[in-house]
Amino acid sequence: MLTDMGCRTGAARWLTRYAAWLADNNIRNSKESACAKYFASDAAMQNTVDCVQTMGGYGYMQEYPAKKLMRDAKLLQIYEGTNQIQRLVASGIVLKENPPDKDTGFKFEYEGKDAPQM
């Protein structure tokens, strides 16, 4: 569980830094910022759930911060646009950038001679 928590935290940091770098360089970052927001808040929620589980019964006690951190992490998923809204924003941009094929509904990025035949 601790490895998963570390991986989620690292990935969330890099997504956030990339979105910030794009903004600092005046590059449109709507998709990246939406992805960073929903991924980081989901990672925070899952990490706090794992923390409470790791601590066992102590995770629910007032004397330990895990209970409060889990409540705060849930708020991150709701505040400034729910994660579902952020996913809709990102998916709309992805579909605009990569419109599906009119016949099949799929778009294949690689269409060379070694591409799978349908």
mmCIF file of N, CA and C in Angstrom:
data_model
loop_
_atom_site.group_PDB
_atom_site.id
_atom_site.type_symbol
_atom_site.label_atom_id
_atom_site.label_comp_id
_atom_site.label_asym_id
_atom_site.label_seq_id
_atom_site.Cartn_x
_atom_site.Cartn_y
_atom_site.Cartn_z
ATOM 1 N N MET A 1 0.807 -1.194 0.000
ATOM 2 C CA MET A 1 0.000 0.000 0.000
ATOM 3 C C MET A 1 0.858 1.269 0.000
ATOM 4 N N LEU A 2 1.939 1.237 0.757
ATOM 5 C CA LEU A 2 2.789 2.428 0.823
ATOM 6 C C LEU A 2 3.412 2.746 -0.533
ATOM 7 N N THR A 3 3.774 1.708 -1.281
ATOM 8 C CA THR A 3 4.326 1.931 -2.621
ATOM 9 C C THR A 3 3.289 2.577 -3.525
ATOM 10 N N ASP A 4 2.054 2.078 -3.469
ATOM 11 C CA ASP A 4 0.974 2.662 -4.268
ATOM 12 C C ASP A 4 0.752 4.126 -3.901
ATOM 13 N N MET A 5 0.793 4.411 -2.609
ATOM 14 C CA MET A 5 0.598 5.788 -2.158
ATOM 15 C C MET A 5 1.700 6.698 -2.702
ATOM 16 N N GLY A 6 2.932 6.221 -2.661
ATOM 17 C CA GLY A 6 4.045 7.011 -3.182
ATOM 18 C C GLY A 6 3.952 7.229 -4.679
ATOM 19 N N CYS A 7 3.554 6.185 -5.410
ATOM 20 C CA CYS A 7 3.409 6.315 -6.874
ATOM 21 C C CYS A 7 2.314 7.303 -7.237
ATOM 22 N N ARG A 8 1.170 7.210 -6.556
ATOM 23 C CA ARG A 8 0.069 8.141 -6.838
ATOM 24 C C ARG A 8 0.475 9.576 -6.538
ATOM 25 N N THR A 9 1.165 9.776 -5.420
ATOM 26 C CA THR A 9 1.595 11.125 -5.041
ATOM 27 C C THR A 9 2.579 11.696 -6.053
ATOM 28 N N GLY A 10 3.550 10.888 -6.465
ATOM 29 C CA GLY A 10 4.530 11.348 -7.450
ATOM 30 C C GLY A 10 3.896 11.683 -8.782
ATOM 31 N N ALA A 11 2.985 10.827 -9.242
ATOM 32 C CA ALA A 11 2.313 11.081 -10.522
ATOM 33 C C ALA A 11 1.467 12.348 -10.452
ATOM 34 N N ALA A 12 0.779 12.554 -9.332
ATOM 35 C CA ALA A 12 -0.042 13.760 -9.172
ATOM 36 C C ALA A 12 0.828 15.014 -9.183
ATOM 37 N N ARG A 13 1.979 14.945 -8.532
ATOM 38 C CA ARG A 13 2.889 16.100 -8.525
ATOM 39 C C ARG A 13 3.360 16.439 -9.927
ATOM 40 N N TRP A 14 3.753 15.422 -10.700
ATOM 41 C CA TRP A 14 4.257 15.687 -12.050
ATOM 42 C C TRP A 14 3.165 16.218 -12.964
ATOM 43 N N LEU A 15 1.952 15.695 -12.861
ATOM 44 C CA LEU A 15 0.847 16.235 -13.666
ATOM 45 C C LEU A 15 0.600 17.700 -13.322
ATOM 46 N N THR A 16 0.620 18.012 -12.033
ATOM 47 C CA THR A 16 0.385 19.383 -11.589
ATOM 48 C C THR A 16 1.510 20.306 -12.045
ATOM 49 N N ARG A 17 2.743 19.847 -11.919
ATOM 50 C CA ARG A 17 3.880 20.665 -12.361
ATOM 51 C C ARG A 17 3.848 20.907 -13.863
ATOM 52 N N TYR A 18 3.454 19.901 -14.621
ATOM 53 C CA TYR A 18 3.381 20.063 -16.072
ATOM 54 C C TYR A 18 2.302 21.084 -16.444
ATOM 55 N N ALA A 19 1.137 20.989 -15.808
ATOM 56 C CA ALA A 19 0.072 21.962 -16.078
ATOM 57 C C ALA A 19 0.525 23.370 -15.697
ATOM 58 N N ALA A 20 1.236 23.493 -14.581
ATOM 59 C CA ALA A 20 1.743 24.804 -14.156
ATOM 60 C C ALA A 20 2.800 25.328 -15.123
ATOM 61 N N TRP A 21 3.668 24.444 -15.607
ATOM 62 C CA TRP A 21 4.696 24.856 -16.566
ATOM 63 C C TRP A 21 4.049 25.385 -17.841
ATOM 64 N N LEU A 22 3.014 24.697 -18.316
ATOM 65 C CA LEU A 22 2.309 25.168 -19.509
ATOM 66 C C LEU A 22 1.722 26.556 -19.272
ATOM 67 N N ALA A 23 1.106 26.752 -18.111
ATOM 68 C CA ALA A 23 0.518 28.056 -17.793
ATOM 69 C C ALA A 23 1.595 29.135 -17.710
ATOM 70 N N ASP A 24 2.719 28.817 -17.085
ATOM 71 C CA ASP A 24 3.816 29.785 -16.972
ATOM 72 C C ASP A 24 4.364 30.197 -18.331
ATOM 73 N N ASN A 25 4.276 29.309 -19.303
ATOM 74 C CA ASN A 25 4.791 29.585 -20.644
ATOM 75 C C ASN A 25 3.693 30.009 -21.623
ATOM 76 N N ASN A 26 2.554 30.425 -21.071
ATOM 77 C CA ASN A 26 1.421 30.912 -21.867
ATOM 78 C C ASN A 26 0.968 29.914 -22.927
ATOM 79 N N ILE A 27 0.951 28.644 -22.562
ATOM 80 C CA ILE A 27 0.461 27.586 -23.438
ATOM 81 C C ILE A 27 -0.862 27.096 -22.861
ATOM 82 N N ARG A 28 -1.839 26.956 -23.730
ATOM 83 C CA ARG A 28 -3.163 26.507 -23.274
ATOM 84 C C ARG A 28 -3.025 25.181 -22.529
ATOM 85 N N ASN A 29 -3.632 25.105 -21.337
ATOM 86 C CA ASN A 29 -3.477 23.917 -20.513
ATOM 87 C C ASN A 29 -4.791 23.426 -19.912
ATOM 88 N N SER A 30 -5.892 23.638 -20.602
ATOM 89 C CA SER A 30 -7.195 23.249 -20.064
ATOM 90 C C SER A 30 -7.268 21.755 -19.773
ATOM 91 N N LYS A 31 -6.822 20.956 -20.734
ATOM 92 C CA LYS A 31 -6.873 19.502 -20.551
ATOM 93 C C LYS A 31 -5.946 19.072 -19.422
ATOM 94 N N GLU A 32 -4.720 19.583 -19.431
ATOM 95 C CA GLU A 32 -3.734 19.174 -18.434
ATOM 96 C C GLU A 32 -4.130 19.600 -17.023
ATOM 97 N N SER A 33 -4.684 20.803 -16.890
ATOM 98 C CA SER A 33 -5.080 21.245 -15.556
ATOM 99 C C SER A 33 -6.283 20.455 -15.048
ATOM 100 N N ALA A 34 -7.224 20.118 -15.937
ATOM 101 C CA ALA A 34 -8.360 19.289 -15.526
ATOM 102 C C ALA A 34 -7.882 17.900 -15.108
ATOM 103 N N CYS A 35 -6.968 17.321 -15.887
ATOM 104 C CA CYS A 35 -6.426 15.995 -15.547
ATOM 105 C C CYS A 35 -5.673 16.043 -14.222
ATOM 106 N N ALA A 36 -4.876 17.078 -14.020
ATOM 107 C CA ALA A 36 -4.111 17.197 -12.776
ATOM 108 C C ALA A 36 -5.043 17.333 -11.584
ATOM 109 N N LYS A 37 -6.107 18.118 -11.731
ATOM 110 C CA LYS A 37 -7.035 18.330 -10.623
ATOM 111 C C LYS A 37 -7.734 17.036 -10.244
ATOM 112 N N TYR A 38 -8.294 16.340 -11.222
ATOM 113 C CA TYR A 38 -9.038 15.142 -10.830
ATOM 114 C C TYR A 38 -8.109 14.013 -10.409
ATOM 115 N N PHE A 39 -6.944 13.876 -11.049
ATOM 116 C CA PHE A 39 -6.034 12.798 -10.659
ATOM 117 C C PHE A 39 -5.477 13.041 -9.261
ATOM 118 N N ALA A 40 -5.056 14.280 -8.984
ATOM 119 C CA ALA A 40 -4.466 14.584 -7.678
ATOM 120 C C ALA A 40 -5.483 14.435 -6.556
ATOM 121 N N SER A 41 -6.712 14.880 -6.777
ATOM 122 C CA SER A 41 -7.706 14.754 -5.711
ATOM 123 C C SER A 41 -8.130 13.303 -5.516
ATOM 124 N N ASP A 42 -8.221 12.526 -6.595
ATOM 125 C CA ASP A 42 -8.497 11.095 -6.447
ATOM 126 C C ASP A 42 -7.347 10.392 -5.732
ATOM 127 N N ALA A 43 -6.111 10.773 -6.057
ATOM 128 C CA ALA A 43 -4.944 10.181 -5.396
ATOM 129 C C ALA A 43 -4.946 10.516 -3.909
ATOM 130 N N ALA A 44 -5.277 11.759 -3.570
ATOM 131 C CA ALA A 44 -5.332 12.154 -2.163
ATOM 132 C C ALA A 44 -6.384 11.346 -1.416
ATOM 133 N N MET A 45 -7.549 11.161 -2.028
ATOM 134 C CA MET A 45 -8.607 10.393 -1.373
ATOM 135 C C MET A 45 -8.187 8.941 -1.182
ATOM 136 N N GLN A 46 -7.648 8.325 -2.227
ATOM 137 C CA GLN A 46 -7.238 6.924 -2.115
ATOM 138 C C GLN A 46 -6.091 6.767 -1.122
ATOM 139 N N ASN A 47 -5.172 7.729 -1.095
ATOM 140 C CA ASN A 47 -4.063 7.655 -0.144
ATOM 141 C C ASN A 47 -4.549 7.753 1.297
ATOM 142 N N THR A 48 -5.531 8.601 1.560
ATOM 143 C CA THR A 48 -6.031 8.702 2.931
ATOM 144 C C THR A 48 -6.826 7.462 3.318
ATOM 145 N N VAL A 49 -7.555 6.876 2.379
ATOM 146 C CA VAL A 49 -8.256 5.614 2.664
ATOM 147 C C VAL A 49 -7.231 4.529 2.999
ATOM 148 N N ASP A 50 -6.156 4.463 2.221
ATOM 149 C CA ASP A 50 -5.096 3.489 2.496
ATOM 150 C C ASP A 50 -4.423 3.768 3.837
ATOM 151 N N CYS A 51 -4.263 5.042 4.174
ATOM 152 C CA CYS A 51 -3.667 5.422 5.451
ATOM 153 C C CYS A 51 -4.525 4.932 6.612
ATOM 154 N N VAL A 52 -5.828 5.180 6.531
ATOM 155 C CA VAL A 52 -6.743 4.731 7.581
ATOM 156 C C VAL A 52 -6.703 3.208 7.689
ATOM 157 N N GLN A 53 -6.676 2.526 6.560
ATOM 158 C CA GLN A 53 -6.630 1.068 6.573
ATOM 159 C C GLN A 53 -5.320 0.570 7.185
ATOM 160 N N THR A 54 -4.218 1.220 6.853
ATOM 161 C CA THR A 54 -2.919 0.832 7.405
ATOM 162 C C THR A 54 -2.887 1.011 8.919
ATOM 163 N N MET A 55 -3.518 2.079 9.400
ATOM 164 C CA MET A 55 -3.522 2.360 10.836
ATOM 165 C C MET A 55 -4.508 1.492 11.599
ATOM 166 N N GLY A 56 -5.409 0.827 10.902
ATOM 167 C CA GLY A 56 -6.398 -0.001 11.583
ATOM 168 C C GLY A 56 -7.380 0.863 12.352
ATOM 169 N N GLY A 57 -7.744 0.440 13.546
ATOM 170 C CA GLY A 57 -8.706 1.175 14.365
ATOM 171 C C GLY A 57 -8.232 2.556 14.755
ATOM 172 N N TYR A 58 -6.923 2.739 14.853
ATOM 173 C CA TYR A 58 -6.389 4.060 15.202
ATOM 174 C C TYR A 58 -6.700 5.100 14.129
ATOM 175 N N GLY A 59 -6.920 4.663 12.916
ATOM 176 C CA GLY A 59 -7.212 5.596 11.835
ATOM 177 C C GLY A 59 -8.514 6.351 12.022
ATOM 178 N N TYR A 60 -9.416 5.810 12.851
ATOM 179 C CA TYR A 60 -10.709 6.453 13.075
ATOM 180 C C TYR A 60 -10.751 7.278 14.353
ATOM 181 N N MET A 61 -9.679 7.275 15.119
ATOM 182 C CA MET A 61 -9.674 7.975 16.404
ATOM 183 C C MET A 61 -9.352 9.453 16.220
ATOM 184 N N GLN A 62 -9.940 10.285 17.075
ATOM 185 C CA GLN A 62 -9.740 11.733 17.021
ATOM 186 C C GLN A 62 -8.287 12.132 17.280
ATOM 187 N N GLU A 63 -7.541 11.325 18.034
ATOM 188 C CA GLU A 63 -6.173 11.677 18.406
ATOM 189 C C GLU A 63 -5.211 11.646 17.225
ATOM 190 N N TYR A 64 -5.601 11.006 16.147
ATOM 191 C CA TYR A 64 -4.737 10.870 14.976
ATOM 192 C C TYR A 64 -5.326 11.669 13.809
ATOM 193 N N PRO A 65 -4.474 12.244 12.964
ATOM 194 C CA PRO A 65 -4.969 13.129 11.900
ATOM 195 C C PRO A 65 -5.578 12.408 10.695
ATOM 196 N N ALA A 66 -5.496 11.090 10.626
ATOM 197 C CA ALA A 66 -5.953 10.375 9.425
ATOM 198 C C ALA A 66 -7.432 10.624 9.137
ATOM 199 N N LYS A 67 -8.244 10.653 10.169
ATOM 200 C CA LYS A 67 -9.686 10.859 9.991
ATOM 201 C C LYS A 67 -9.963 12.230 9.359
ATOM 202 N N LYS A 68 -9.305 13.272 9.861
ATOM 203 C CA LYS A 68 -9.488 14.622 9.310
ATOM 204 C C LYS A 68 -8.937 14.718 7.890
ATOM 205 N N LEU A 69 -7.785 14.087 7.645
ATOM 206 C CA LEU A 69 -7.204 14.122 6.305
ATOM 207 C C LEU A 69 -8.129 13.472 5.284
ATOM 208 N N MET A 70 -8.822 12.413 5.685
ATOM 209 C CA MET A 70 -9.742 11.751 4.760
ATOM 210 C C MET A 70 -10.932 12.666 4.444
ATOM 211 N N ARG A 71 -11.443 13.365 5.452
ATOM 212 C CA ARG A 71 -12.533 14.325 5.199
ATOM 213 C C ARG A 71 -12.061 15.443 4.275
ATOM 214 N N ASP A 72 -10.860 15.953 4.530
ATOM 215 C CA ASP A 72 -10.315 17.027 3.697
ATOM 216 C C ASP A 72 -10.080 16.563 2.259
ATOM 217 N N ALA A 73 -9.621 15.321 2.098
ATOM 218 C CA ALA A 73 -9.377 14.792 0.751
ATOM 219 C C ALA A 73 -10.681 14.665 -0.023
ATOM 220 N N LYS A 74 -11.759 14.300 0.659
ATOM 221 C CA LYS A 74 -13.058 14.208 -0.025
ATOM 222 C C LYS A 74 -13.487 15.583 -0.521
ATOM 223 N N LEU A 75 -13.209 16.604 0.266
ATOM 224 C CA LEU A 75 -13.546 17.968 -0.145
ATOM 225 C C LEU A 75 -12.788 18.369 -1.407
ATOM 226 N N LEU A 76 -11.553 17.909 -1.559
ATOM 227 C CA LEU A 76 -10.774 18.219 -2.762
ATOM 228 C C LEU A 76 -11.454 17.700 -4.027
ATOM 229 N N GLN A 77 -12.144 16.561 -3.915
ATOM 230 C CA GLN A 77 -12.828 15.997 -5.075
ATOM 231 C C GLN A 77 -14.057 16.814 -5.464
ATOM 232 N N ILE A 78 -14.593 17.576 -4.528
ATOM 233 C CA ILE A 78 -15.836 18.316 -4.769
ATOM 234 C C ILE A 78 -15.578 19.787 -5.092
ATOM 235 N N TYR A 79 -14.608 20.403 -4.422
ATOM 236 C CA TYR A 79 -14.341 21.836 -4.517
ATOM 237 C C TYR A 79 -13.778 22.213 -5.889
ATOM 238 N N GLU A 80 -14.147 23.385 -6.385
ATOM 239 C CA GLU A 80 -13.670 23.914 -7.676
ATOM 240 C C GLU A 80 -14.011 23.005 -8.847
ATOM 241 N N GLY A 81 -15.194 22.459 -8.843
ATOM 242 C CA GLY A 81 -15.620 21.575 -9.931
ATOM 243 C C GLY A 81 -15.378 20.128 -9.559
ATOM 244 N N THR A 82 -16.436 19.360 -9.565
ATOM 245 C CA THR A 82 -16.287 17.961 -9.178
ATOM 246 C C THR A 82 -15.371 17.236 -10.152
ATOM 247 N N ASN A 83 -14.874 16.114 -9.712
ATOM 248 C CA ASN A 83 -13.977 15.339 -10.572
ATOM 249 C C ASN A 83 -14.676 14.864 -11.834
ATOM 250 N N GLN A 84 -15.974 14.602 -11.750
ATOM 251 C CA GLN A 84 -16.700 14.193 -12.953
ATOM 252 C C GLN A 84 -16.727 15.323 -13.978
ATOM 253 N N ILE A 85 -16.892 16.548 -13.520
ATOM 254 C CA ILE A 85 -16.875 17.697 -14.427
ATOM 255 C C ILE A 85 -15.487 17.854 -15.038
ATOM 256 N N GLN A 86 -14.440 17.686 -14.234
ATOM 257 C CA GLN A 86 -13.076 17.788 -14.759
ATOM 258 C C GLN A 86 -12.818 16.718 -15.819
ATOM 259 N N ARG A 87 -13.362 15.526 -15.606
ATOM 260 C CA ARG A 87 -13.215 14.457 -16.599
ATOM 261 C C ARG A 87 -13.941 14.824 -17.898
ATOM 262 N N LEU A 88 -15.114 15.431 -17.779
ATOM 263 C CA LEU A 88 -15.850 15.855 -18.973
ATOM 264 C C LEU A 88 -15.075 16.923 -19.742
ATOM 265 N N VAL A 89 -14.484 17.860 -19.020
ATOM 266 C CA VAL A 89 -13.685 18.902 -19.671
ATOM 267 C C VAL A 89 -12.531 18.267 -20.437
ATOM 268 N N ALA A 90 -11.791 17.384 -19.772
ATOM 269 C CA ALA A 90 -10.631 16.748 -20.403
ATOM 270 C C ALA A 90 -11.050 15.872 -21.574
ATOM 271 N N SER A 91 -12.133 15.111 -21.420
ATOM 272 C CA SER A 91 -12.547 14.219 -22.513
ATOM 273 C C SER A 91 -13.038 15.013 -23.717
ATOM 274 N N GLY A 92 -13.694 16.144 -23.485
ATOM 275 C CA GLY A 92 -14.119 16.982 -24.602
ATOM 276 C C GLY A 92 -12.940 17.501 -25.405
ATOM 277 N N ILE A 93 -11.881 17.887 -24.713
ATOM 278 C CA ILE A 93 -10.684 18.375 -25.400
ATOM 279 C C ILE A 93 -9.999 17.240 -26.143
ATOM 280 N N VAL A 94 -9.920 16.067 -25.513
ATOM 281 C CA VAL A 94 -9.295 14.910 -26.168
ATOM 282 C C VAL A 94 -10.048 14.554 -27.442
ATOM 283 N N LEU A 95 -11.375 14.578 -27.398
ATOM 284 C CA LEU A 95 -12.163 14.254 -28.592
ATOM 285 C C LEU A 95 -11.998 15.306 -29.686
ATOM 286 N N LYS A 96 -11.845 16.570 -29.305
ATOM 287 C CA LYS A 96 -11.600 17.604 -30.314
ATOM 288 C C LYS A 96 -10.237 17.423 -30.967
ATOM 289 N N GLU A 97 -9.247 17.041 -30.157
ATOM 290 C CA GLU A 97 -7.895 16.845 -30.688
ATOM 291 C C GLU A 97 -7.783 15.574 -31.522
ATOM 292 N N ASN A 98 -8.577 14.564 -31.191
ATOM 293 C CA ASN A 98 -8.516 13.260 -31.861
ATOM 294 C C ASN A 98 -9.922 12.811 -32.240
ATOM 295 N N PRO A 99 -10.532 13.421 -33.236
ATOM 296 C CA PRO A 99 -11.906 13.031 -33.581
ATOM 297 C C PRO A 99 -11.954 11.581 -34.051
ATOM 298 N N PRO A 100 -13.003 10.854 -33.653
ATOM 299 C CA PRO A 100 -13.111 9.459 -34.073
ATOM 300 C C PRO A 100 -13.406 9.347 -35.566
ATOM 301 N N ASP A 101 -13.050 8.210 -36.117
ATOM 302 C CA ASP A 101 -13.323 7.914 -37.521
ATOM 303 C C ASP A 101 -14.836 7.862 -37.728
ATOM 304 N N LYS A 102 -15.324 8.417 -38.816
ATOM 305 C CA LYS A 102 -16.767 8.474 -39.062
ATOM 306 C C LYS A 102 -17.378 7.100 -39.303
ATOM 307 N N ASP A 103 -16.607 6.176 -39.866
ATOM 308 C CA ASP A 103 -17.147 4.856 -40.186
ATOM 309 C C ASP A 103 -17.140 3.915 -38.985
ATOM 310 N N THR A 104 -16.025 3.873 -38.271
ATOM 311 C CA THR A 104 -15.881 2.892 -37.199
ATOM 312 C C THR A 104 -16.085 3.467 -35.808
ATOM 313 N N GLY A 105 -15.921 4.772 -35.648
ATOM 314 C CA GLY A 105 -15.996 5.368 -34.326
ATOM 315 C C GLY A 105 -14.667 5.357 -33.601
ATOM 316 N N PHE A 106 -13.659 4.727 -34.196
ATOM 317 C CA PHE A 106 -12.335 4.654 -33.594
ATOM 318 C C PHE A 106 -11.346 5.442 -34.430
ATOM 319 N N LYS A 107 -10.300 5.892 -33.778
ATOM 320 C CA LYS A 107 -9.220 6.546 -34.511
ATOM 321 C C LYS A 107 -7.931 5.807 -34.191
ATOM 322 N N PHE A 108 -7.251 5.382 -35.225
ATOM 323 C CA PHE A 108 -5.990 4.696 -35.042
ATOM 324 C C PHE A 108 -4.869 5.674 -35.331
ATOM 325 N N GLU A 109 -4.013 5.894 -34.333
ATOM 326 C CA GLU A 109 -2.901 6.828 -34.488
ATOM 327 C C GLU A 109 -1.886 6.314 -35.496
ATOM 328 N N TYR A 110 -1.686 5.014 -35.512
ATOM 329 C CA TYR A 110 -0.656 4.428 -36.361
ATOM 330 C C TYR A 110 -1.325 3.698 -37.507
ATOM 331 N N GLU A 111 -1.090 4.156 -38.703
ATOM 332 C CA GLU A 111 -1.736 3.540 -39.860
ATOM 333 C C GLU A 111 -0.713 3.099 -40.893
ATOM 334 N N GLY A 112 0.452 2.662 -40.440
ATOM 335 C CA GLY A 112 1.486 2.190 -41.351
ATOM 336 C C GLY A 112 1.198 0.786 -41.852
ATOM 337 N N LYS A 113 2.152 0.212 -42.574
ATOM 338 C CA LYS A 113 1.935 -1.112 -43.156
ATOM 339 C C LYS A 113 1.833 -2.198 -42.092
ATOM 340 N N ASP A 114 2.375 -1.945 -40.886
ATOM 341 C CA ASP A 114 2.309 -2.934 -39.815
ATOM 342 C C ASP A 114 1.098 -2.739 -38.907
ATOM 343 N N ALA A 115 0.236 -1.796 -39.243
ATOM 344 C CA ALA A 115 -0.936 -1.546 -38.410
ATOM 345 C C ALA A 115 -1.888 -2.730 -38.482
ATOM 346 N N PRO A 116 -2.590 -3.009 -37.388
ATOM 347 C CA PRO A 116 -3.554 -4.107 -37.422
ATOM 348 C C PRO A 116 -4.667 -3.817 -38.423
ATOM 349 N N GLN A 117 -5.059 -4.811 -39.168
ATOM 350 C CA GLN A 117 -6.108 -4.654 -40.176
ATOM 351 C C GLN A 117 -7.459 -4.981 -39.558
ATOM 352 N N MET A 118 -8.417 -4.165 -39.865
ATOM 353 C CA MET A 118 -9.767 -4.373 -39.335
ATOM 354 C C MET A 118 -10.674 -4.852 -40.436
#
